[in-house]
Coordinates of C-alpha atoms in Angstrom, one line a residue:
M1067 CA 0.0 0.0 0.0
E1068 CA 1.1 3.5 -0.7
H1069 CA 1.3 4.7 2.9
E1070 CA 3.9 2.0 3.6
Y1071 CA 6.3 3.8 1.3
L1072 CA 6.0 7.1 3.1
K1073 CA 8.9 7.4 5.5
K1074 CA 8.0 8.9 8.8
D1075 CA 10.1 12.0 8.1
D1076 CA 8.4 12.6 4.8
A1077 CA 5.0 12.2 6.4
T1078 CA 5.9 14.8 9.0
R1079 CA 7.0 17.2 6.3
V1080 CA 3.8 16.8 4.4
R1081 CA 1.7 17.3 7.6
V1082 CA 3.7 20.5 8.4
L1083 CA 3.2 21.8 4.9
S1084 CA -0.5 21.1 5.1
E1085 CA -0.8 22.8 8.5
A1086 CA 1.0 25.8 7.0
L1087 CA -1.4 26.3 4.2
P1088 CA -4.2 28.3 6.0
Y1089 CA -1.6 30.6 7.5
I1090 CA 0.0 31.2 4.1
Q1091 CA -3.4 32.0 2.8
Q1092 CA -4.2 34.3 5.7
F1093 CA -1.0 36.2 5.7
A1094 CA -0.3 36.5 2.0
G1095 CA 0.3 40.1 1.0
R1096 CA 0.8 41.2 4.6
T1097 CA 3.9 42.7 6.1
V1098 CA 5.9 40.9 8.8
V1099 CA 8.7 42.9 10.6
V1100 CA 11.4 40.7 12.0
K1101 CA 13.9 42.0 14.6
Y1102 CA 17.0 39.9 14.0
G1103 CA 19.7 39.6 16.7
G1104 CA 21.1 37.5 19.6
A1105 CA 22.4 34.0 19.1
A1106 CA 20.7 33.7 15.8
M1107 CA 23.0 36.4 14.5
K1108 CA 26.2 35.0 16.0
D1109 CA 25.8 31.3 15.1
S1110 CA 26.5 30.8 11.4
S1111 CA 24.2 27.7 11.1
L1112 CA 21.3 29.5 12.8
K1113 CA 22.0 32.6 10.7
D1114 CA 21.6 30.5 7.5
K1115 CA 18.3 29.1 8.8
V1116 CA 16.9 32.5 9.6
V1117 CA 17.9 33.8 6.2
R1118 CA 16.2 30.8 4.5
D1119 CA 13.1 31.5 6.6
I1120 CA 13.0 35.1 5.5
V1121 CA 13.3 34.0 1.8
F1122 CA 10.6 31.4 2.4
L1123 CA 8.2 34.1 3.8
S1124 CA 8.9 36.2 0.7
C1125 CA 8.4 33.3 -1.7
V1126 CA 5.0 32.3 -0.2
G1127 CA 3.6 35.8 -0.6
L1128 CA 4.3 37.5 2.8
R1129 CA 6.3 40.8 2.8
P1130 CA 9.2 40.5 5.3
V1131 CA 11.1 43.5 6.6
V1132 CA 14.2 42.8 8.6
V1133 CA 15.6 45.1 11.3
H1134 CA 18.9 44.4 13.0
G1135 CA 21.4 45.6 15.5
G1136 CA 24.8 44.1 16.0
G1137 CA 26.2 44.7 19.5
P1138 CA 28.9 41.9 19.5
E1139 CA 30.4 43.0 16.2
I1140 CA 30.5 46.6 17.4
N1141 CA 32.4 45.5 20.5
T1142 CA 34.9 43.5 18.3
W1143 CA 35.6 46.6 16.1
L1144 CA 35.8 49.0 19.0
G1145 CA 38.5 46.6 20.4
K1146 CA 40.4 46.5 17.2
L1147 CA 40.4 50.3 17.2
G1148 CA 41.5 50.6 20.9
I1149 CA 38.2 52.0 22.1
D1150 CA 36.8 50.6 25.3
P1151 CA 33.0 49.7 25.1
Q1152 CA 31.1 51.5 27.9
F1153 CA 27.6 51.0 29.1
K1154 CA 25.3 53.0 31.5
D1155 CA 22.0 51.6 32.7
G1156 CA 22.1 48.9 29.9
L1157 CA 22.7 51.5 27.2
R1158 CA 25.9 51.8 25.1
V1159 CA 27.6 55.0 25.9
T1160 CA 28.0 56.4 22.3
D1161 CA 30.5 59.3 22.1
A1162 CA 31.5 60.6 18.7
P1163 CA 34.3 58.0 18.0
T1164 CA 32.0 55.2 19.1
M1165 CA 29.2 56.5 16.9
D1166 CA 31.5 56.4 13.9
V1167 CA 32.3 52.8 14.6
V1168 CA 28.6 51.9 15.3
E1169 CA 27.6 53.4 12.0
M1170 CA 30.4 51.7 10.0
V1171 CA 29.8 48.3 11.5
L1172 CA 25.9 48.3 11.4
V1173 CA 25.5 50.0 8.1
G1174 CA 28.6 48.9 6.3
R1175 CA 29.3 45.4 7.5
V1176 CA 26.4 43.7 9.3
N1177 CA 23.7 45.1 7.0
K1178 CA 25.5 44.2 3.8
E1179 CA 26.4 40.7 5.0
L1180 CA 22.7 40.1 5.7
V1181 CA 21.7 41.5 2.3
A1182 CA 24.3 39.2 0.6
L1183 CA 23.1 36.1 2.5
I1184 CA 19.4 36.8 1.6
N1185 CA 20.3 37.3 -2.0
A1186 CA 22.4 34.2 -2.1
A1187 CA 19.5 32.2 -0.7
G1188 CA 17.3 33.4 -3.6
G1189 CA 15.7 36.5 -2.1
S1190 CA 16.0 40.1 -3.3
A1191 CA 17.3 42.2 -0.4
V1192 CA 18.0 45.9 -0.2
G1193 CA 20.0 47.3 2.7
L1194 CA 19.0 50.6 4.4
C1195 CA 19.5 52.6 7.5
G1196 CA 17.2 55.1 9.1
K1197 CA 18.8 57.9 7.0
D1198 CA 17.8 56.4 3.7
G1199 CA 14.7 58.0 2.2
N1200 CA 14.2 59.9 5.5
L1201 CA 13.0 56.5 6.8
I1202 CA 13.6 57.4 10.5
H1203 CA 13.9 60.8 12.1
A1204 CA 15.9 60.5 15.3
R1205 CA 16.0 62.5 18.5
P1206 CA 18.4 62.3 21.5
Q1207 CA 17.3 59.7 24.1
G1208 CA 17.9 62.5 26.7
Q1209 CA 19.7 60.6 29.4
K1210 CA 22.9 62.4 30.5
G1211 CA 26.3 60.9 29.8
I1212 CA 25.2 58.4 27.1
G1213 CA 26.1 60.5 24.0
F1214 CA 24.5 59.8 20.7
V1215 CA 21.9 57.3 21.8
G1216 CA 18.7 58.1 20.1
E1217 CA 14.9 57.5 20.0
V1218 CA 12.6 57.3 17.1
A1219 CA 10.9 60.7 16.6
S1220 CA 9.0 59.6 13.5
V1221 CA 8.9 57.0 10.7
N1222 CA 8.3 57.8 7.0
P1223 CA 7.7 54.3 5.6
A1224 CA 7.3 55.4 1.9
V1225 CA 10.7 53.8 0.9
L1226 CA 9.8 50.5 2.6
E1227 CA 6.3 50.4 1.1
S1228 CA 7.8 51.0 -2.4
L1229 CA 10.4 48.2 -1.9
V1230 CA 8.0 45.5 -0.5
S1231 CA 5.4 46.2 -3.1
D1232 CA 8.0 45.4 -5.7
G1233 CA 9.0 42.2 -4.0
Y1234 CA 12.2 43.3 -2.3
V1235 CA 13.2 42.4 1.3
P1236 CA 14.3 45.6 3.1
V1237 CA 17.1 45.1 5.6
V1238 CA 17.2 48.0 8.0
S1239 CA 20.0 48.9 10.5
S1240 CA 19.2 50.8 13.6
V1241 CA 21.1 54.0 12.8
A1242 CA 19.3 57.3 12.0
A1243 CA 19.9 61.0 12.0
D1244 CA 18.2 64.1 13.5
E1245 CA 17.3 67.2 11.5
T1246 CA 20.9 68.4 11.6
G1247 CA 22.2 65.2 10.1
Q1248 CA 23.8 64.0 13.4
A1249 CA 23.7 60.2 13.5
Y1250 CA 22.2 58.3 16.5
N1251 CA 22.4 54.7 17.6
I1252 CA 18.9 53.5 18.3
N1253 CA 17.8 50.3 20.0
A1254 CA 16.9 47.8 17.2
D1255 CA 13.8 46.5 19.1
T1256 CA 12.4 50.0 19.2
V1257 CA 13.1 50.6 15.5
A1258 CA 11.4 47.3 14.6
G1259 CA 8.4 48.2 16.7
E1260 CA 8.0 51.7 15.2
I1261 CA 8.5 50.5 11.6
A1262 CA 5.9 47.7 12.2
A1263 CA 3.4 50.3 13.4
A1264 CA 4.1 52.7 10.5
L1265 CA 3.6 49.9 8.0
N1266 CA 0.4 48.6 9.7
A1267 CA 2.2 45.2 9.9
E1268 CA 0.4 41.9 10.4
K1269 CA 3.2 40.9 12.8
L1270 CA 6.2 42.1 14.7
I1271 CA 8.5 39.3 15.6
L1272 CA 11.4 39.7 18.0
L1273 CA 14.1 37.0 17.8
T1274 CA 15.6 36.7 21.3
D1275 CA 17.8 34.4 23.4
T1276 CA 14.8 33.3 25.6
P1277 CA 11.9 31.0 24.9
G1278 CA 9.5 33.9 25.2
I1279 CA 7.6 35.3 28.2
L1280 CA 8.0 32.9 31.2
R1281 CA 5.9 32.9 34.3
D1282 CA 9.0 31.5 36.0
Y1283 CA 12.1 32.7 34.2
K1284 CA 14.0 29.6 35.4
D1285 CA 11.4 27.1 34.0
S1286 CA 10.8 27.1 30.2
S1287 CA 7.7 24.9 30.7
T1288 CA 6.0 28.1 32.2
L1289 CA 6.0 29.8 28.7
L1290 CA 3.0 32.0 28.1
H1291 CA 1.8 31.2 24.6
Q1292 CA -0.7 34.0 24.2
L1293 CA -1.5 37.2 26.2
N1294 CA -3.0 40.6 25.6
I1295 CA -1.9 44.1 26.4
Q1296 CA -3.5 44.2 29.8
Q1297 CA -2.0 40.9 30.9
A1298 CA 1.4 41.9 29.6
R1299 CA 1.3 45.2 31.7
Q1300 CA 0.1 43.2 34.7
L1301 CA 3.1 40.8 34.4
I1302 CA 5.5 43.9 34.4
D1303 CA 3.7 45.3 37.5
D1304 CA 3.9 42.0 39.3
G1305 CA 7.6 41.7 38.5
I1306 CA 7.2 38.5 36.5
V1307 CA 8.4 40.3 33.4
A1308 CA 11.7 41.9 34.6
G1309 CA 15.2 43.0 33.5
G1310 CA 15.9 43.0 29.7
M1311 CA 12.5 41.5 28.9
I1312 CA 10.7 44.7 30.1
P1313 CA 11.7 46.9 27.1
K1314 CA 10.9 44.0 24.7
V1315 CA 7.4 43.6 26.1
N1316 CA 6.9 47.4 26.1
C1317 CA 8.0 47.6 22.5
C1318 CA 5.5 44.9 21.6
V1319 CA 2.7 46.6 23.6
R1320 CA 3.5 50.0 21.9
S1321 CA 3.3 48.5 18.4
L1322 CA 0.0 46.7 19.2
A1323 CA -1.4 50.0 20.5
Q1324 CA -0.5 51.6 17.2
G1325 CA -2.3 48.9 15.1
V1326 CA 0.1 46.0 14.6
H1327 CA -2.1 42.9 14.7
A1328 CA 0.2 40.6 16.7
A1329 CA 3.6 40.8 18.3
H1330 CA 5.8 37.7 19.0
I1331 CA 8.7 37.1 21.3
I1332 CA 10.4 33.9 20.1
D1333 CA 13.6 31.9 20.7
G1334 CA 16.0 32.6 17.8
R1335 CA 18.3 29.8 19.1
I1336 CA 15.7 27.2 17.8
P1337 CA 16.3 26.4 14.1
H1338 CA 13.6 27.8 11.8
A1339 CA 11.9 29.5 14.8
L1340 CA 10.3 32.0 12.4
L1341 CA 8.5 29.3 10.4
L1342 CA 7.5 27.4 13.5
E1343 CA 5.9 30.5 15.0
I1344 CA 4.1 31.8 11.9
F1345 CA 3.0 28.6 10.2
T1346 CA 2.1 26.0 12.9
D1347 CA -1.0 25.8 15.1
S1348 CA 0.9 25.8 18.4
G1349 CA 3.8 28.2 17.6
I1350 CA 6.9 28.2 19.8
G1351 CA 7.0 31.5 21.5
S1352 CA 4.8 34.2 23.2
M1353 CA 2.3 36.0 21.1
L1354 CA 0.9 39.3 22.3
V1355 CA -2.4 40.8 20.9
A1356 CA -4.3 44.0 21.6
S1357 CA -7.1 42.4 23.5
E1358 CA -8.7 39.0 24.3
Y1359 CA -11.1 39.5 21.4
T1360 CA -8.4 39.4 18.8
M1361 CA -6.8 36.1 19.9
Y1362 CA -5.5 34.1 16.9
R1363 CA -2.2 32.7 15.9

């Protein structure tokens, strides 16, 4: 009989493809903003899988936009140039020489490497930073003693809309300028969230080095698969969401409040995490939505 010739692995692949179909149909033509960073950026085999996932999204009709940082590579190049990396309250102190290095590394190296990888995998990527097409208008973050660390003052998504409508994958580094042309280093999660909001994206997906939002941060089995804005804020108030997860959750909440349909915090250390989250019934991370009435995967 025919089914005897189907190996177990092949049967699993077919089941997964079949499960993906309604999601492909639901999200075709919709924009998905992916914040790429963490281990998935440092590990070359994970990097290849993320790149393939992004090309897959594009090939099945979604419109991926990639936003990236690149902290470890910035530190490497600061070291090569004899500049000591400094941090204050978790923010990189960015004086003028450090800002030069940040811009060179993020815009010149990390961005172009990602563009080349996506193109080599069969995609059509275009590299940008916040300066291109007046995409992001920056302002100083305002904290004393941190130098050229910025915030997003506004987003003009016209250049991104033009690119995605023509089938390109924009790859955006988190450097932008103010009205005088002064460059600023902006948190890449924040940039991704604001771009997702400006594009009215279907999804904002943050690739992180954690399984998602955990009720007990030491126990991955306490992963919260779905929650709304009110629940997310309560978790912060209760101290369950703490440390570096607070800005990520706040970034998701802010994007949802501005019209993004769903925000996801997923584990970029898991191979093909993007496809598992978007195209399977159970997903693998935490999905945040605006209210309990909009729950869907």
